[in-house]
Amino acid sequence: MVAPYFFPPKGLYLFLFFSFLLSCDGTDQKQAELSIPQRVNELMAKMTLKEKIGQMNQYNGFWNVTGPSPKDGNAKEKYDHLAKGLVGSMLNVRGAREVRAVQEVAVNQSRLGIPLIIGFDLIHGYQTISPIPLAESASWDLEAIQSSAALGAKEASAAGINWTFAPMVDITRDARWGRVMEGAGEDPYLGGVVAAARVKGFQGNDLSSPNSVAACAKHFAAYGFAESGRDYNTVDIGENTLHNVVLPPFKAAADAGVRTFMNAFNELNGIPATADKILQRDILKGEWGFDGFIVSDWGSLKELVDHGYARDKNHAGELGLNGGSDMDMESYIYLTELQSLLKDGLVTMSQIDDAVRRILTVKYELGLFDDPFRYCDTIREKEITGSPEIRAGALDMAKKSIVLLKNDDAVLPLKKEGQTVALIGPLAADKNSPLGNWRIAGENSSAISVLEGMLKYDGNTIIHEQGVKLVNAIPAFHQEVDINTTDKGGMKAAKNAAKNADVVVMVLGEYGFQSGEGRSRSKLDLPGFQQELLEEVYSVNKNIVLVLMNGRPLVLNWADEHLPAIVEAWHLGTESGNAITEVLYGDYNPSGKLPMSFPRSVGQMPLYYNYKNTGRPGAKGADAGSVFWSHYGDEKNTPLYPFGYGLSYTEFEYSDITLSKSELDNGTKIEASVTLTNIGKVKGKEVVQMYIKDHYASVTRPVRELKDFELVELEPGESKQIIFEITPETLQFYSANKKWESEPGTFSLFIGTNSNTIRSIDFKLK
Ligand code: NOJ
């Protein structure tokens, strides 16, 4: 579809120049001396009701990119609305020239010239694609994650974008849900610190810097708990899970200063999130004191009717604004309904004013009123897009995101010389899948493939075979491909290649669009004929390194049982093949740890390490062998690979834990320490993880919860003492009193290499 952009008429530049001269009358100087709230008030005093409502209206750019456009071909109407000041924001308009064009209409043609805030799904990179957020979270490297977001913001802001719909901070425990790729996984603590790092990366220290963009914590709330992992599905969870698991990463984002929130498509306990007054008005804007604005999700106001919550679109507008949604993304409801709703007394002027004040405040903070075209410099865009700095950042992040799941007999790293390597699999030479799902501005097939990465190491002979081909799936939309489920034609050649190879590297997994929005799966195995290909190749050569590309945890039982080495390489973005081969050849020692449990069976979903004990955690003693405990008859309860798990090319040894004292009073702290030693032969990084179990409480607590971690790099033979501080705040949770507090009692503290660690020590809170 061709996007009908608007290009400025030539005379416009002349007009702008004279407007600039005219504006040098001291008005700008006076404006600059006022505080942002004063400037907002002055502006609002001049605005008509219609113009105020216009600020609450967000339009998609003129093409259909990240959602179904309800009114295709209405570019003319949108243009008129821009010129009349009836649009506060646009999304999916990108490129310095294109953004300038729409901004010029808003600024130069509308009565008050209020600039647009330009939104975009900068989820994992702009044109240079970084690893999917789930992969980045596997690095547990907060500095790297922050810097990755900052580089994304730099590239996107040079292309006119000043607001990203990220980070997605939805906790999820169900790998069937396609959007697990967009978040930080299953844990609220990790989710919270990653959310804060991303917010800081996007927004920088100063929102008005031309390199930063406003961030958006989404999807408020509980979208990740969609029943059966089916996207957009109903969510029904209790207060306990809502407050202790779902909300903490949102709170962390708010505390980190995130300027916007997006609500969610799902209903939560019978109320669609978009109209949820308790969530948006009471908790977020009330208790948490959030003073930015909330945007609806795409068409989610309109969907209140489909949910069966609103009678019609007029009613949806009423429920949406009363519920706390400040901006309407692509529902066309606020613009058409708010005036009559106000007249009928169903919404209030102060609600509208509050929403507009929030939106204008963020626009002032971004510096848009001082220079609406500050993000629209085509020369800067050219210099920054794909610059060496941004490519280097993407490579660095990609290497840090890789998780080594298995490495028996030190099969990895591969030898660099004299080997014949059979490189097999549909994703081995694929330059598209590694880009993952959210790469709207990324060029299709622009990633470095594993084959390209491998060929850079020229001491070995590489024989490449696809084995199972990729086929076109929905070519019109994002040039999607699928993994073949009908043609086994390539298997023979793959086996022949493997037969005479010293080592086989198989690159299997999910194609780039197999996860993401609307991409839930009911199965978690290797799609198509890939499992069959794996077993066929194994029948002729057992020395296989499996490299996985995927956007969610997969079921890998067979591979784990039979193969010597497995590398989790997610969808790593533009630099994918370079990162993977550096790891395969040992030029980079992997240190990633899983941010989600990997199941043994799809039937275990939802699966998470911080589960509750239940009244029947196991059948022991006289009951041993009984079926009357919480378990499956045909599968273990445990994951195949637990949360926090990941290996290295070196080995680490932990000492026992020591505590500075064993009883904690209010206002004091305990220091828990371990000594970590690199007992292997190469330098490596380890994520030292601390978990706490609260033995009994006014509401039941998980078997353990991550409370802190430290990423440590050690030379061979080097040791380091790691100290974690525990205060009564560390032990707080949302209690039966409906508030965050800690309760006296006994706690176990665990420190180790993943969530299964048994190294523990007890202490008491008085
Ligand atoms: C719908 C998605 O749920 C949301 O995350 C995204 O930001 C919007 N579409 C805009 O693309």
mmCIF file of C-alpha atoms in Angstrom, residues 274-503:
data_model
loop_
_atom_site.group_PDB
_atom_site.id
_atom_site.type_symbol
_atom_site.label_atom_id
_atom_site.label_comp_id
_atom_site.label_asym_id
_atom_site.label_seq_id
_atom_site.Cartn_x
_atom_site.Cartn_y
_atom_site.Cartn_z
ATOM 1 C CA THR A 274 -9.604 0.586 28.920
ATOM 2 C CA ALA A 275 -12.532 1.589 31.110
ATOM 3 C CA ASP A 276 -11.144 0.377 34.421
ATOM 4 C CA LYS A 277 -11.529 3.269 36.843
ATOM 5 C CA ILE A 278 -9.903 1.463 39.735
ATOM 6 C CA LEU A 279 -6.787 0.688 37.739
ATOM 7 C CA GLN A 280 -6.405 3.980 35.937
ATOM 8 C CA ARG A 281 -7.925 6.610 38.177
ATOM 9 C CA ASP A 282 -7.593 5.117 41.645
ATOM 10 C CA ILE A 283 -4.315 3.223 41.464
ATOM 11 C CA LEU A 284 -2.258 4.802 38.666
ATOM 12 C CA LYS A 285 -3.275 8.453 38.736
ATOM 13 C CA GLY A 286 -4.353 8.357 42.381
ATOM 14 C CA GLU A 287 -2.226 6.200 44.650
ATOM 15 C CA TRP A 288 0.865 6.262 42.436
ATOM 16 C CA GLY A 289 0.523 9.958 41.586
ATOM 17 C CA PHE A 290 1.212 9.394 37.880
ATOM 18 C CA ASP A 291 0.952 12.767 36.138
ATOM 19 C CA GLY A 292 1.626 11.733 32.536
ATOM 20 C CA PHE A 293 -1.169 10.581 30.235
ATOM 21 C CA ILE A 294 -2.810 7.278 29.340
ATOM 22 C CA VAL A 295 -3.398 6.314 25.725
ATOM 23 C CA SER A 296 -5.900 3.619 24.851
ATOM 24 C CA ASP A 297 -4.702 0.641 22.856
ATOM 25 C CA TRP A 298 -5.577 0.534 19.177
ATOM 26 C CA GLY A 299 -9.344 0.767 18.909
ATOM 27 C CA SER A 300 -9.793 -0.468 22.466
ATOM 28 C CA LEU A 301 -12.424 2.184 23.213
ATOM 29 C CA LYS A 302 -14.474 0.938 20.311
ATOM 30 C CA GLU A 303 -13.955 -2.623 21.526
ATOM 31 C CA LEU A 304 -15.819 -1.820 24.751
ATOM 32 C CA VAL A 305 -18.902 -2.503 22.642
ATOM 33 C CA ASP A 306 -17.580 -5.899 21.514
ATOM 34 C CA HIS A 307 -16.731 -6.776 25.099
ATOM 35 C CA GLY A 308 -20.401 -6.259 25.897
ATOM 36 C CA TYR A 309 -19.542 -3.467 28.327
ATOM 37 C CA ALA A 310 -20.707 -0.447 26.337
ATOM 38 C CA ARG A 311 -24.088 -0.104 24.659
ATOM 39 C CA ASP A 312 -22.734 1.798 21.677
ATOM 40 C CA LYS A 313 -19.823 4.034 20.803
ATOM 41 C CA ASN A 314 -21.278 7.004 22.649
ATOM 42 C CA HIS A 315 -21.453 4.890 25.794
ATOM 43 C CA ALA A 316 -17.898 3.645 25.085
ATOM 44 C CA GLY A 317 -16.662 7.251 25.087
ATOM 45 C CA GLU A 318 -18.342 7.859 28.408
ATOM 46 C CA LEU A 319 -16.911 4.712 29.984
ATOM 47 C CA GLY A 320 -13.466 5.344 28.533
ATOM 48 C CA LEU A 321 -13.083 8.862 29.864
ATOM 49 C CA ASN A 322 -14.681 8.097 33.196
ATOM 50 C CA GLY A 323 -12.346 5.095 33.376
ATOM 51 C CA GLY A 324 -9.298 7.326 32.917
ATOM 52 C CA SER A 325 -8.240 6.945 29.257
ATOM 53 C CA ASP A 326 -6.841 10.298 28.158
ATOM 54 C CA MET A 327 -6.174 9.656 24.489
ATOM 55 C CA ASP A 328 -8.139 7.628 21.982
ATOM 56 C CA MET A 329 -5.968 5.592 19.617
ATOM 57 C CA GLU A 330 -7.818 5.005 16.393
ATOM 58 C CA SER A 331 -11.342 4.529 17.751
ATOM 59 C CA TYR A 332 -12.648 7.876 16.421
ATOM 60 C CA ILE A 333 -14.806 8.006 19.522
ATOM 61 C CA TYR A 334 -13.591 10.916 21.617
ATOM 62 C CA LEU A 335 -13.656 13.200 18.605
ATOM 63 C CA THR A 336 -17.204 12.318 17.679
ATOM 64 C CA GLU A 337 -18.775 11.673 21.092
ATOM 65 C CA LEU A 338 -17.197 13.761 23.838
ATOM 66 C CA GLN A 339 -18.971 16.994 23.000
ATOM 67 C CA SER A 340 -22.425 15.452 23.278
ATOM 68 C CA LEU A 341 -21.405 13.421 26.339
ATOM 69 C CA LEU A 342 -20.374 16.656 28.031
ATOM 70 C CA LYS A 343 -23.623 18.336 27.063
ATOM 71 C CA ASP A 344 -25.554 15.402 28.497
ATOM 72 C CA GLY A 345 -23.579 15.604 31.726
ATOM 73 C CA LEU A 346 -22.115 12.112 31.293
ATOM 74 C CA VAL A 347 -18.517 13.298 31.389
ATOM 75 C CA THR A 348 -17.200 16.486 32.985
ATOM 76 C CA MET A 349 -15.201 19.434 31.743
ATOM 77 C CA SER A 350 -12.650 18.844 34.464
ATOM 78 C CA GLN A 351 -12.066 15.302 33.168
ATOM 79 C CA ILE A 352 -11.441 16.673 29.677
ATOM 80 C CA ASP A 353 -9.223 19.449 31.012
ATOM 81 C CA ASP A 354 -7.245 16.988 33.089
ATOM 82 C CA ALA A 355 -6.614 14.741 30.072
ATOM 83 C CA VAL A 356 -5.593 17.666 27.870
ATOM 84 C CA ARG A 357 -3.354 19.120 30.567
ATOM 85 C CA ARG A 358 -1.531 15.794 30.858
ATOM 86 C CA ILE A 359 -1.055 15.493 27.096
ATOM 87 C CA LEU A 360 0.131 19.082 26.625
ATOM 88 C CA THR A 361 2.508 18.751 29.570
ATOM 89 C CA VAL A 362 4.331 15.855 27.921
ATOM 90 C CA LYS A 363 4.488 17.789 24.642
ATOM 91 C CA TYR A 364 6.059 20.739 26.466
ATOM 92 C CA GLU A 365 8.502 18.416 28.223
ATOM 93 C CA LEU A 366 9.569 17.035 24.862
ATOM 94 C CA GLY A 367 10.357 20.570 23.761
ATOM 95 C CA LEU A 368 7.852 20.369 20.947
ATOM 96 C CA PHE A 369 6.491 23.849 21.583
ATOM 97 C CA ASP A 370 9.973 25.328 21.478
ATOM 98 C CA ASP A 371 10.733 23.633 18.183
ATOM 99 C CA PRO A 372 8.089 21.338 16.702
ATOM 100 C CA PHE A 373 10.574 20.236 14.017
ATOM 101 C CA ARG A 374 13.384 19.326 16.377
ATOM 102 C CA TYR A 375 13.076 15.659 15.402
ATOM 103 C CA CYS A 376 12.788 16.362 11.700
ATOM 104 C CA ASP A 377 16.297 16.954 10.466
ATOM 105 C CA THR A 378 16.974 14.799 7.420
ATOM 106 C CA ILE A 379 20.737 15.326 7.649
ATOM 107 C CA ARG A 380 20.829 14.126 11.230
ATOM 108 C CA GLU A 381 18.574 11.229 10.269
ATOM 109 C CA LYS A 382 21.018 10.175 7.560
ATOM 110 C CA GLU A 383 23.990 10.387 9.895
ATOM 111 C CA ILE A 384 22.406 8.442 12.717
ATOM 112 C CA THR A 385 20.384 5.732 10.954
ATOM 113 C CA GLY A 386 22.385 2.514 10.969
ATOM 114 C CA SER A 387 25.482 4.330 12.262
ATOM 115 C CA PRO A 388 28.445 2.245 13.456
ATOM 116 C CA GLU A 389 27.608 3.208 17.060
ATOM 117 C CA ILE A 390 24.077 1.815 16.741
ATOM 118 C CA ARG A 391 25.197 -1.337 14.908
ATOM 119 C CA ALA A 392 27.854 -1.951 17.561
ATOM 120 C CA GLY A 393 25.238 -1.557 20.293
ATOM 121 C CA ALA A 394 22.947 -4.054 18.560
ATOM 122 C CA LEU A 395 25.790 -6.579 18.302
ATOM 123 C CA ASP A 396 26.786 -6.125 21.922
ATOM 124 C CA MET A 397 23.207 -6.594 23.106
ATOM 125 C CA ALA A 398 22.718 -9.629 20.857
ATOM 126 C CA LYS A 399 25.754 -11.439 22.303
ATOM 127 C CA LYS A 400 24.643 -10.676 25.853
ATOM 128 C CA SER A 401 21.165 -12.069 25.165
ATOM 129 C CA ILE A 402 22.267 -15.577 24.159
ATOM 130 C CA VAL A 403 21.646 -18.388 26.664
ATOM 131 C CA LEU A 404 23.698 -21.591 26.595
ATOM 132 C CA LEU A 405 21.243 -24.337 27.550
ATOM 133 C CA LYS A 406 23.436 -27.398 27.197
ATOM 134 C CA ASN A 407 27.085 -28.094 26.425
ATOM 135 C CA ASP A 408 28.128 -31.671 27.150
ATOM 136 C CA ASP A 409 31.737 -32.704 26.670
ATOM 137 C CA ALA A 410 32.645 -29.119 25.785
ATOM 138 C CA VAL A 411 31.343 -29.538 22.225
ATOM 139 C CA LEU A 412 31.292 -25.768 22.189
ATOM 140 C CA PRO A 413 33.181 -23.617 21.422
ATOM 141 C CA LEU A 414 33.737 -25.008 17.936
ATOM 142 C CA LYS A 415 37.265 -25.449 16.652
ATOM 143 C CA LYS A 416 38.193 -22.665 14.281
ATOM 144 C CA GLU A 417 40.258 -24.656 11.815
ATOM 145 C CA GLY A 418 40.254 -27.805 9.769
ATOM 146 C CA GLN A 419 36.650 -28.765 10.463
ATOM 147 C CA THR A 420 33.835 -29.557 8.125
ATOM 148 C CA VAL A 421 30.723 -27.965 9.552
ATOM 149 C CA ALA A 422 27.305 -28.899 8.192
ATOM 150 C CA LEU A 423 25.049 -25.895 8.719
ATOM 151 C CA ILE A 424 21.478 -27.118 8.456
ATOM 152 C CA GLY A 425 17.996 -25.776 8.964
ATOM 153 C CA PRO A 426 15.394 -23.441 7.502
ATOM 154 C CA LEU A 427 16.641 -20.527 9.598
ATOM 155 C CA ALA A 428 20.380 -20.996 8.984
ATOM 156 C CA ALA A 429 20.577 -18.637 6.027
ATOM 157 C CA ASP A 430 17.384 -16.732 6.779
ATOM 158 C CA LYS A 431 17.989 -12.998 6.989
ATOM 159 C CA ASN A 432 14.395 -12.149 7.876
ATOM 160 C CA SER A 433 13.395 -14.248 10.902
ATOM 161 C CA PRO A 434 16.179 -12.985 13.168
ATOM 162 C CA LEU A 435 14.573 -9.530 12.948
ATOM 163 C CA GLY A 436 11.697 -10.835 15.064
ATOM 164 C CA ASN A 437 8.274 -9.288 15.076
ATOM 165 C CA TRP A 438 8.359 -5.548 15.827
ATOM 166 C CA ARG A 439 10.547 -4.150 13.052
ATOM 167 C CA ILE A 440 8.247 -1.790 11.295
ATOM 168 C CA ALA A 441 11.079 0.452 10.151
ATOM 169 C CA GLY A 442 13.545 -2.396 9.664
ATOM 170 C CA GLU A 443 14.235 -3.471 6.143
ATOM 171 C CA ASN A 444 13.021 -6.992 5.397
ATOM 172 C CA SER A 445 15.778 -9.607 5.246
ATOM 173 C CA SER A 446 18.391 -7.187 6.541
ATOM 174 C CA ALA A 447 19.769 -9.320 9.388
ATOM 175 C CA ILE A 448 23.150 -10.998 9.249
ATOM 176 C CA SER A 449 22.289 -14.692 8.921
ATOM 177 C CA VAL A 450 24.096 -17.469 10.771
ATOM 178 C CA LEU A 451 25.484 -18.628 7.434
ATOM 179 C CA GLU A 452 26.979 -15.185 6.778
ATOM 180 C CA GLY A 453 28.407 -15.095 10.277
ATOM 181 C CA MET A 454 29.928 -18.574 9.905
ATOM 182 C CA LEU A 455 31.538 -17.752 6.586
ATOM 183 C CA LYS A 456 33.558 -15.022 8.282
ATOM 184 C CA TYR A 457 35.480 -17.757 10.089
ATOM 185 C CA ASP A 458 37.273 -19.111 7.056
ATOM 186 C CA GLY A 459 39.381 -21.828 8.689
ATOM 187 C CA ASN A 460 36.548 -24.358 8.370
ATOM 188 C CA THR A 461 34.557 -25.723 5.460
ATOM 189 C CA ILE A 462 30.872 -24.885 5.706
ATOM 190 C CA ILE A 463 28.284 -26.981 3.897
ATOM 191 C CA HIS A 464 24.867 -25.397 4.052
ATOM 192 C CA GLU A 465 21.521 -27.177 3.546
ATOM 193 C CA GLN A 466 18.061 -25.892 4.475
ATOM 194 C CA GLY A 467 16.623 -29.360 5.074
ATOM 195 C CA VAL A 468 13.166 -27.886 5.545
ATOM 196 C CA LYS A 469 12.340 -24.909 3.403
ATOM 197 C CA LEU A 470 10.666 -21.659 4.296
ATOM 198 C CA VAL A 471 7.522 -20.972 2.320
ATOM 199 C CA ASN A 472 5.618 -17.792 1.714
ATOM 200 C CA ALA A 473 2.751 -17.498 4.162
ATOM 201 C CA ILE A 474 1.134 -14.070 4.015
ATOM 202 C CA PRO A 475 3.416 -12.310 1.565
ATOM 203 C CA ALA A 476 1.337 -9.127 1.470
ATOM 204 C CA PHE A 477 1.728 -8.490 5.152
ATOM 205 C CA HIS A 478 5.293 -7.963 6.373
ATOM 206 C CA GLN A 479 6.530 -10.457 3.743
ATOM 207 C CA GLU A 480 5.797 -13.289 6.110
ATOM 208 C CA VAL A 481 7.161 -16.756 5.628
ATOM 209 C CA ASP A 482 6.296 -19.997 7.317
ATOM 210 C CA ILE A 483 8.163 -23.176 8.042
ATOM 211 C CA ASN A 484 7.279 -25.846 5.551
ATOM 212 C CA THR A 485 4.764 -28.451 6.611
ATOM 213 C CA THR A 486 4.267 -30.180 3.279
ATOM 214 C CA ASP A 487 7.599 -30.603 1.520
ATOM 215 C CA LYS A 488 10.271 -32.937 2.885
ATOM 216 C CA GLY A 489 12.327 -32.615 -0.288
ATOM 217 C CA GLY A 490 15.395 -31.179 1.407
ATOM 218 C CA MET A 491 15.913 -33.873 4.055
ATOM 219 C CA LYS A 492 18.089 -36.151 1.986
ATOM 220 C CA ALA A 493 20.560 -33.430 1.083
ATOM 221 C CA ALA A 494 20.695 -32.339 4.729
ATOM 222 C CA LYS A 495 21.526 -35.887 5.841
ATOM 223 C CA ASN A 496 24.202 -36.196 3.198
ATOM 224 C CA ALA A 497 25.784 -32.962 4.355
ATOM 225 C CA ALA A 498 25.701 -34.113 7.972
ATOM 226 C CA LYS A 499 27.104 -37.566 7.245
ATOM 227 C CA ASN A 500 30.580 -36.355 6.409
ATOM 228 C CA ALA A 501 30.747 -33.386 8.741
ATOM 229 C CA ASP A 502 32.839 -33.150 11.921
ATOM 230 C CA VAL A 503 30.084 -31.195 13.573
#
